[in-house]
Amino acid sequence: MLDRLNLEFQDVPPRDWRLLISVLVMANLVTLTSCGWIVLNRVSIPHGVRGRVMAQPLATRTPWPTFTPTIPVTPSPTYTRIPTWTPFHTVTPTPSVTPTPTETPQPPTPERIVMDAPRPPTPTFTPTPAHDFIASVRQLSPCENEGKHHIFIHVRDKEGQGIPGVRVHITWPGGETYATTGRKLEVHPGFVDFAMFKGSYTLQLADLDSEIVGPLTPDIPRSEMCDKTGNPVANSMYHYSYEVVFQQVR
């Protein structure tokens, strides 16, 4: 019978057990309270009544069956085998090639250039003229000449002004002459001209220190035409002219 009760008790859910226990606790509290009330009021009960009450047999309390809870058997936990850890293949990265650092060229240290103090320019040596008047000669072009055969003479001072009254000594093989400046003022005071006729001529200032010019000759066997006038013999045999300048330099 106990086994049957045990089986029935196993089927009681926990919630009903809690309710049953609460009822039992309440019943015990009521019983205890009643006993206390009887004890406290025993003194006031009349003796005859008390004897009658006490002569009554006490009710026998039927004890509740003792509940022996069945401890449920907790199954032993099944251990799950932990798989053996297999290490992954570690990929070793290829080491990167560290480039060789390029040496940064250092800028060259600027050189300090020390400039020498400028030297005074070397004075240009000007040779002392050998004569007071130096001479220059130029042959006239065909259009300037136009068939003439003359020597055009200019005598100038340091300022370039013509000097009148200067005698020019002109010589040629077998002869000589003097020409004086200032007779053709329409040109300028230091001008004089002289006509040549074959041969060679040399000239210099007669009364002043000057260079000697020559020989000058019109005997040039070549004809040159002037393009402006169309003259085919503007320069030709025995028809060449020269310009001579005597320039005072000291």
GROMACS .gro file of C-alpha atoms in nm:
model
  250
    1MET     CA    1   0.000   0.000   0.000
    2LEU     CA    2   0.283   0.236   0.080
    3ASP     CA    3   0.430   0.170  -0.258
    4ARG     CA    4   0.103   0.264  -0.418
    5LEU     CA    5   0.087   0.581  -0.213
    6ASN     CA    6   0.440   0.662  -0.314
    7LEU     CA    7   0.347   0.621  -0.677
    8GLU     CA    8   0.042   0.839  -0.633
    9PHE     CA    9   0.241   1.100  -0.449
   10GLN     CA   10   0.491   1.108  -0.733
   11ASP     CA   11   0.210   1.207  -0.966
   12VAL     CA   12   0.112   1.508  -0.752
   13PRO     CA   13   0.247   1.821  -0.917
   14PRO     CA   14   0.461   2.064  -0.710
   15ARG     CA   15   0.189   2.329  -0.715
   16ASP     CA   16  -0.059   2.089  -0.538
   17TRP     CA   17   0.207   2.001  -0.286
   18ARG     CA   18   0.248   2.362  -0.197
   19LEU     CA   19  -0.130   2.399  -0.155
   20LEU     CA   20  -0.149   2.085   0.063
   21ILE     CA   21   0.131   2.202   0.287
   22SER     CA   22  -0.038   2.539   0.327
   23VAL     CA   23  -0.364   2.367   0.436
   24LEU     CA   24  -0.179   2.152   0.690
   25VAL     CA   25  -0.007   2.455   0.833
   26MET     CA   26  -0.340   2.633   0.869
   27ALA     CA   27  -0.498   2.327   1.037
   28ASN     CA   28  -0.216   2.308   1.289
   29LEU     CA   29  -0.251   2.677   1.363
   30VAL     CA   30  -0.626   2.635   1.424
   31THR     CA   31  -0.566   2.337   1.654
   32LEU     CA   32  -0.303   2.518   1.855
   33THR     CA   33  -0.526   2.822   1.883
   34SER     CA   34  -0.816   2.608   2.010
   35CYS     CA   35  -0.599   2.439   2.271
   36GLY     CA   36  -0.478   2.770   2.394
   37TRP     CA   37  -0.829   2.903   2.416
   38ILE     CA   38  -0.941   2.597   2.622
   39VAL     CA   39  -0.650   2.632   2.860
   40LEU     CA   40  -0.711   3.001   2.911
   41ASN     CA   41  -1.085   2.950   2.978
   42ARG     CA   42  -1.057   2.639   3.197
   43VAL     CA   43  -1.062   2.840   3.512
   44SER     CA   44  -1.394   3.007   3.436
   45ILE     CA   45  -1.580   2.683   3.351
   46PRO     CA   46  -1.809   2.556   3.640
   47HIS     CA   47  -1.686   2.261   3.826
   48GLY     CA   48  -1.980   2.041   3.726
   49VAL     CA   49  -1.946   2.135   3.365
   50ARG     CA   50  -1.573   2.093   3.382
   51GLY     CA   51  -1.625   1.744   3.524
   52ARG     CA   52  -1.857   1.658   3.245
   53VAL     CA   53  -1.628   1.794   2.991
   54MET     CA   54  -1.327   1.627   3.132
   55ALA     CA   55  -1.525   1.300   3.165
   56GLN     CA   56  -1.567   1.303   2.786
   57PRO     CA   57  -1.309   1.101   2.610
   58LEU     CA   58  -1.066   1.297   2.403
   59ALA     CA   59  -1.093   1.250   2.034
   60THR     CA   60  -0.819   1.042   1.894
   61ARG     CA   61  -0.633   1.225   1.620
   62THR     CA   62  -0.575   1.017   1.318
   63PRO     CA   63  -0.225   1.097   1.209
   64TRP     CA   64  -0.166   1.195   0.849
   65PRO     CA   65   0.041   0.954   0.658
   66THR     CA   66   0.401   1.044   0.662
   67PHE     CA   67   0.504   1.154   0.317
   68THR     CA   68   0.836   1.032   0.217
   69PRO     CA   69   0.931   1.227  -0.091
   70THR     CA   70   1.100   1.032  -0.359
   71ILE     CA   71   1.414   1.205  -0.467
   72PRO     CA   72   1.418   1.202  -0.842
   73VAL     CA   73   1.725   1.046  -0.982
   74THR     CA   74   1.917   1.303  -1.180
   75PRO     CA   75   2.082   1.129  -1.467
   76SER     CA   76   2.455   1.170  -1.486
   77PRO     CA   77   2.547   1.420  -1.749
   78THR     CA   78   2.678   1.275  -2.068
   79TYR     CA   79   3.012   1.425  -2.148
   80THR     CA   80   3.051   1.534  -2.503
   81ARG     CA   81   3.392   1.479  -2.636
   82ILE     CA   82   3.561   1.801  -2.731
   83PRO     CA   83   3.719   1.756  -3.068
   84THR     CA   84   4.091   1.776  -3.077
   85TRP     CA   85   4.195   2.119  -3.197
   86THR     CA   86   4.370   2.102  -3.525
   87PRO     CA   87   4.589   2.407  -3.578
   88PHE     CA   88   4.531   2.595  -3.898
   89HIS     CA   89   4.811   2.621  -4.144
   90THR     CA   90   4.971   2.951  -4.069
   91VAL     CA   91   5.062   3.140  -4.381
   92THR     CA   92   5.389   3.311  -4.326
   93PRO     CA   93   5.374   3.636  -4.521
   94THR     CA   94   5.658   3.699  -4.756
   95PRO     CA   95   5.869   3.967  -4.596
   96SER     CA   96   5.841   4.287  -4.789
   97VAL     CA   97   6.160   4.414  -4.937
   98THR     CA   98   6.257   4.730  -4.761
   99PRO     CA   99   6.385   4.966  -5.028
  100THR     CA  100   6.731   5.092  -4.976
  101PRO     CA  101   6.699   5.450  -4.864
  102THR     CA  102   6.812   5.687  -5.131
  103GLU     CA  103   7.072   5.922  -5.007
  104THR     CA  104   6.942   6.272  -5.037
  105PRO     CA  105   7.216   6.480  -5.192
  106GLN     CA  106   7.313   6.768  -4.977
  107PRO     CA  107   7.307   7.102  -5.149
  108PRO     CA  108   7.654   7.222  -5.223
  109THR     CA  109   7.788   7.476  -4.986
  110PRO     CA  110   7.778   7.802  -5.172
  111GLU     CA  111   8.119   7.935  -5.235
  112ARG     CA  112   8.181   8.281  -5.124
  113ILE     CA  113   8.300   8.473  -5.420
  114VAL     CA  114   8.519   8.759  -5.325
  115MET     CA  115   8.509   9.021  -5.590
  116ASP     CA  116   8.820   9.218  -5.635
  117ALA     CA  117   8.778   9.587  -5.637
  118PRO     CA  118   8.742   9.701  -5.996
  119ARG     CA  119   9.067   9.817  -6.133
  120PRO     CA  120   9.076  10.149  -6.298
  121PRO     CA  121   9.076  10.108  -6.673
  122THR     CA  122   9.412  10.111  -6.831
  123PRO     CA  123   9.445  10.438  -7.009
  124THR     CA  124   9.450  10.392  -7.383
  125PHE     CA  125   9.777  10.497  -7.520
  126THR     CA  126   9.726  10.766  -7.773
  127PRO     CA  127  10.036  10.811  -7.976
  128THR     CA  128  10.148  11.165  -8.013
  129PRO     CA  129  10.086  11.272  -8.372
  130ALA     CA  130  10.401  11.324  -8.569
  131HIS     CA  131  10.251  11.631  -8.739
  132ASP     CA  132  10.017  11.915  -8.652
  133PHE     CA  133   9.789  11.823  -8.942
  134ILE     CA  134   9.706  11.467  -9.041
  135ALA     CA  135   9.569  11.384  -9.386
  136SER     CA  136   9.293  11.153  -9.515
  137VAL     CA  137   9.219  11.064  -9.881
  138ARG     CA  138   8.898  10.937 -10.051
  139GLN     CA  139   8.834  10.861 -10.419
  140LEU     CA  140   8.504  11.007 -10.547
  141SER     CA  141   8.228  10.780 -10.674
  142PRO     CA  142   8.110  10.800 -11.040
  143CYS     CA  143   7.802  11.010 -10.955
  144GLU     CA  144   8.011  11.243 -10.736
  145ASN     CA  145   8.276  11.287 -11.002
  146GLU     CA  146   8.077  11.299 -11.331
  147GLY     CA  147   8.390  11.307 -11.549
  148LYS     CA  148   8.603  11.555 -11.351
  149HIS     CA  149   8.978  11.510 -11.282
  150HIS     CA  150   9.046  11.721 -10.970
  151ILE     CA  151   9.190  11.715 -10.618
  152PHE     CA  152   8.942  11.876 -10.372
  153ILE     CA  153   9.138  12.000 -10.067
  154HIS     CA  154   8.995  12.088  -9.718
  155VAL     CA  155   9.207  12.239  -9.439
  156ARG     CA  156   9.031  12.235  -9.098
  157ASP     CA  157   9.121  12.343  -8.744
  158LYS     CA  158   9.063  12.138  -8.424
  159GLU     CA  159   8.695  12.240  -8.416
  160GLY     CA  160   8.645  12.130  -8.778
  161GLN     CA  161   8.622  12.483  -8.916
  162GLY     CA  162   8.787  12.568  -9.248
  163ILE     CA  163   9.110  12.767  -9.227
  164PRO     CA  164   9.149  13.026  -9.504
  165GLY     CA  165   9.480  13.151  -9.648
  166VAL     CA  166   9.666  12.822  -9.618
  167ARG     CA  167   9.901  12.742  -9.904
  168VAL     CA  168   9.908  12.389 -10.038
  169HIS     CA  169  10.225  12.276 -10.217
  170ILE     CA  170  10.144  12.045 -10.513
  171THR     CA  171  10.418  11.867 -10.710
  172TRP     CA  172  10.435  11.625 -11.007
  173PRO     CA  173  10.722  11.493 -11.213
  174GLY     CA  174  10.877  11.795 -11.379
  175GLY     CA  175  10.662  12.061 -11.205
  176GLU     CA  176  10.505  12.218 -10.895
  177THR     CA  177  10.249  12.480 -10.789
  178TYR     CA  178  10.078  12.639 -10.486
  179ALA     CA  179   9.706  12.653 -10.425
  180THR     CA  180   9.568  12.879 -10.146
  181THR     CA  181   9.251  12.814  -9.945
  182GLY     CA  182   8.974  13.073  -9.902
  183ARG     CA  183   8.910  13.159 -10.267
  184LYS     CA  184   8.583  12.966 -10.291
  185LEU     CA  185   8.395  13.083  -9.985
  186GLU     CA  186   8.069  12.940 -10.124
  187VAL     CA  187   8.209  12.600 -10.023
  188HIS     CA  188   8.388  12.698  -9.697
  189PRO     CA  189   8.694  12.911  -9.604
  190GLY     CA  190   8.941  12.622  -9.593
  191PHE     CA  191   8.859  12.484  -9.940
  192VAL     CA  192   9.068  12.482 -10.262
  193ASP     CA  193   9.075  12.252 -10.569
  194PHE     CA  194   9.335  12.160 -10.831
  195ALA     CA  195   9.291  12.002 -11.180
  196MET     CA  196   9.507  11.705 -11.276
  197PHE     CA  197   9.621  11.610 -11.629
  198LYS     CA  198   9.785  11.271 -11.655
  199GLY     CA  199  10.073  11.172 -11.431
  200SER     CA  200  10.102  11.146 -11.049
  201TYR     CA  201  10.065  11.428 -10.794
  202THR     CA  202  10.189  11.481 -10.436
  203LEU     CA  203  10.076  11.755 -10.196
  204GLN     CA  204  10.130  11.890  -9.843
  205LEU     CA  205  10.075  12.216  -9.654
  206ALA     CA  206  10.347  12.459  -9.750
  207ASP     CA  207  10.370  12.670  -9.431
  208LEU     CA  208  10.231  12.429  -9.169
  209ASP     CA  209  10.352  12.096  -9.032
  210SER     CA  210  10.148  11.828  -9.215
  211GLU     CA  211  10.162  11.481  -9.357
  212ILE     CA  212  10.248  11.429  -9.726
  213VAL     CA  213   9.967  11.295  -9.949
  214GLY     CA  214  10.025  11.100 -10.270
  215PRO     CA  215  10.098  11.007 -10.529
  216LEU     CA  216   9.743  11.059 -10.667
  217THR     CA  217   9.670  10.993 -11.035
  218PRO     CA  218   9.377  11.011 -11.280
  219ASP     CA  219   9.543  10.753 -11.503
  220ILE     CA  220   9.307  10.464 -11.424
  221PRO     CA  221   9.214  10.256 -11.730
  222ARG     CA  222   8.861  10.171 -11.615
  223SER     CA  223   8.525  10.326 -11.695
  224GLU     CA  224   8.251  10.351 -11.427
  225MET     CA  225   7.893  10.458 -11.504
  226CYS     CA  226   7.673  10.675 -11.282
  227ASP     CA  227   7.340  10.493 -11.238
  228LYS     CA  228   7.154  10.815 -11.160
  229THR     CA  229   7.250  10.999 -11.478
  230GLY     CA  230   7.340  10.708 -11.706
  231ASN     CA  231   7.682  10.866 -11.780
  232PRO     CA  232   7.899  10.570 -11.888
  233VAL     CA  233   8.228  10.757 -11.834
  234ALA     CA  234   8.154  10.930 -11.504
  235ASN     CA  235   8.482  10.773 -11.393
  236SER     CA  236   8.713  10.679 -11.677
  237MET     CA  237   9.071  10.699 -11.803
  238TYR     CA  238   9.218  11.039 -11.699
  239HIS     CA  239   8.889  11.134 -11.535
  240TYR     CA  240   8.918  11.037 -11.166
  241SER     CA  241   8.903  11.277 -10.871
  242TYR     CA  242   9.006  11.273 -10.500
  243GLU     CA  243   8.904  11.445 -10.177
  244VAL     CA  244   9.191  11.530  -9.936
  245VAL     CA  245   9.133  11.662  -9.579
  246PHE     CA  246   9.411  11.814  -9.367
  247GLN     CA  247   9.285  11.802  -9.005
  248GLN     CA  248   9.464  11.992  -8.729
  249VAL     CA  249   9.529  11.768  -8.425
  250ARG     CA  250   9.764  11.980  -8.215
   0.00000   0.00000   0.00000
